[in-house]
């Protein structure tokens, strides 16, 4: 085992440095010199020996903020192995080594190269070792030591805020806490009194004070009033060194506001208010405003106004404007100068949120007197009623007085009034009014059934001042009289079966009446006096404003009588009684066993000839079959469709497309090749048609050869001209082209497709008026021997 011998390390410091044993003291004590001891034998009898350390170290101490001209000496490193011959080299590593702390490698002296600040770093941990220059071997193990910076009072206290804002209620007692201010000192609180702060007040006395240790600001005067002064500025000083001489200090400003409490009652600036009001102002009109002053603010200044007494408490009202805290005097009832000219009110203004702590200061309300003078104005006439309702019978004679309206002048002059009817409400001029006394009379007859109500407007105007007028609505109700006879409610289509039995109900009739009796309608049904007993039918009154028609005999015959007329007398029960006669038409019809109508047509002529029903049906069927055959034959003749004998793509002649081939339209490129029209070689001259067998062999005609490749339109027009000029041209020779439609024709469609559905033969004589082009058609369809026959 290798044995290490440690030499003592001498550390030199300034004489005034104090040796401070901190938590590293235990570590330092473990490196103190110790006696040599003998251990147990190990590894072949070798004895392990422990020697005392050669390095002896502790903490170095250094003052911060050194301001000397020379570098500040820290201490010296030394080992017993150093013989003074310069063979050893001292090396320093760790915090700040080489920059903040410089060591003389020959002597081991350590200096501080820069000024140090404890507030930035309070201690530095470094390591030192001694190396043999020749061998490069460490003569001592690397040892660690600490350089601690001693604090000096170089930092003044600083408050957390440069400006504080606080508030406290007014009228607060002495010692009420307002706010706490805090100042901190960056100096070492564990070393001396450099960081011990004491608070004091520089500005704000005698209203506030500050606790020297906690920094709590408190009120110093009782019952401070916000109304007298609201804002205070307090300056607080914080001084270190416990407030002793030579300590550093800092200040801050605290703005303190006294908050409001409800400690002031409202007060009217004047005891009496005067307002004027015309007597014609509408209800709810604002006459004026009053306001009580309250030095408080916010909800503490909110107040409410009320009328406590006075002769106008029922005529006026006061409401509170929440935005301006004013009382608004309003009109509650209509004013009348002739009735009362002056009103007196007592109005109270009271706080809505009183503070119980200050009720001893007195009642928090005030009272003012409000006088209101009513001004006289020229008012329009006033009717005795809000509206009038007049009831009159509809049979009243023209010129009869049906009612009266009255109006008066509310003014003291009591001017005369004239009446008139607003013609915009009586366009038909049915009513009129006496301009002097307001009597309303009729100008035309009345009819409740056409107009049960009439709403007119009457105007009352002062004669001396036509601008003063009033209007009133007059509702005229026309009362009903029994002036309309009842009648059937509808037209009845009544029938009776030939096989009817006596007592069968064939019809129930009801009636209507334009009148409207107050007790409701009640109708009665009877036979007419001229025919009290009808041998065929009986009228039964159902007592519910309906009547039933009953049969009276067994069986009816259409041959003898196909229709019966049954007169019915209908009358009501109002006064005067109105009646009418309604005639019911009853047809005799053939019915099945269940009574369902089958036929009501007359069959007297056929039956009289002795033909049975079966024979008649057979005759009708034969006639119908003949008609169908005729129609089919005529349709086939009109269409003149021929069965093609040859269907070939090579058969290209003048007849390009037949009528029964509509083609595929513009996009059909397979139906027909229009290019053949432009190839004169493809034409077959002097050939008969092979697709249709002609009824008559016409003379074969030859045409002028067209060997030029001419335009299709010109080609078609030439062929049309040739056919028009040739009397032997067959009628089935036609032209069509996909490429050219030609101009419009004055003729309508010549197609016979729709003619099949016609009920009768059509007259084709007009074809002869269309010119030579339609001569053939005119000959075929216009004559008596036409194909239509």
Tab-separated table of N, CA and C in Angstrom, residues 156-164 183 200 202 234-239 249-254:
chain	number	residue	atom	x	y	z
A	156	UNK	N	-29.856	50.135	-0.613
A	156	UNK	CA	-30.916	50.797	0.142
A	156	UNK	C	-32.196	49.962	0.030
A	157	UNK	N	-33.116	50.086	0.957
A	157	UNK	CA	-34.392	49.378	0.882
A	157	UNK	C	-35.188	49.825	-0.349
A	158	UNK	N	-35.858	48.886	-0.977
A	158	UNK	CA	-36.691	49.185	-2.151
A	158	UNK	C	-38.087	48.629	-1.926
A	159	UNK	N	-39.105	49.472	-2.212
A	159	UNK	CA	-40.491	49.047	-2.072
A	159	UNK	C	-40.905	48.201	-3.282
A	160	UNK	N	-41.889	47.335	-3.046
A	160	UNK	CA	-42.359	46.463	-4.128
A	160	UNK	C	-43.077	47.247	-5.222
A	161	UNK	N	-43.610	48.431	-4.901
A	161	UNK	CA	-44.264	49.288	-5.883
A	161	UNK	C	-43.769	50.712	-5.716
A	162	UNK	N	-43.668	51.394	-6.820
A	162	UNK	CA	-43.326	52.811	-6.731
A	162	UNK	C	-44.518	53.661	-6.318
A	163	UNK	N	-45.748	53.140	-6.633
A	163	UNK	CA	-46.955	53.893	-6.310
A	163	UNK	C	-48.017	52.912	-5.853
A	164	UNK	N	-48.570	53.169	-4.680
A	164	UNK	CA	-49.643	52.358	-4.129
A	164	UNK	C	-50.954	53.149	-4.207
A	183	UNK	N	-40.999	46.890	1.897
A	183	UNK	CA	-39.708	47.222	1.291
A	183	UNK	C	-38.723	46.091	1.596
A	200	UNK	N	-41.343	54.733	8.260
A	200	UNK	CA	-41.766	55.996	8.868
A	200	UNK	C	-42.549	56.790	7.826
A	202	UNK	N	-43.354	60.291	5.981
A	202	UNK	CA	-42.778	61.591	5.695
A	202	UNK	C	-43.836	62.625	5.348
A	234	UNK	N	-49.794	60.087	0.626
A	234	UNK	CA	-48.956	59.749	1.784
A	234	UNK	C	-47.614	59.238	1.258
A	235	UNK	N	-46.496	59.749	1.831
A	235	UNK	CA	-45.153	59.321	1.460
A	235	UNK	C	-44.576	58.523	2.620
A	236	UNK	N	-44.156	57.284	2.360
A	236	UNK	CA	-43.613	56.377	3.384
A	236	UNK	C	-42.131	56.157	3.076
A	237	UNK	N	-41.301	56.216	4.152
A	237	UNK	CA	-39.872	55.960	4.024
A	237	UNK	C	-39.513	54.648	4.697
A	238	UNK	N	-38.620	53.863	4.019
A	238	UNK	CA	-38.070	52.641	4.601
A	238	UNK	C	-36.566	52.827	4.734
A	239	UNK	N	-36.000	52.671	5.984
A	239	UNK	CA	-34.584	52.910	6.259
A	239	UNK	C	-33.986	51.666	6.890
A	249	UNK	N	-31.965	54.559	2.743
A	249	UNK	CA	-33.427	54.623	2.794
A	249	UNK	C	-34.004	54.691	1.371
A	250	UNK	N	-35.280	54.332	1.287
A	250	UNK	CA	-36.055	54.444	0.053
A	250	UNK	C	-37.470	54.888	0.390
A	251	UNK	N	-38.161	55.467	-0.562
A	251	UNK	CA	-39.512	56.006	-0.317
A	251	UNK	C	-40.482	55.493	-1.377
A	252	UNK	N	-41.756	55.570	-1.030
A	252	UNK	CA	-42.842	55.252	-1.957
A	252	UNK	C	-44.013	56.174	-1.662
A	253	UNK	N	-44.902	56.288	-2.634
A	253	UNK	CA	-46.063	57.161	-2.501
A	253	UNK	C	-47.325	56.304	-2.474
A	254	UNK	N	-48.224	56.642	-1.564
A	254	UNK	CA	-49.497	55.930	-1.427
A	254	UNK	C	-50.626	56.950	-1.616
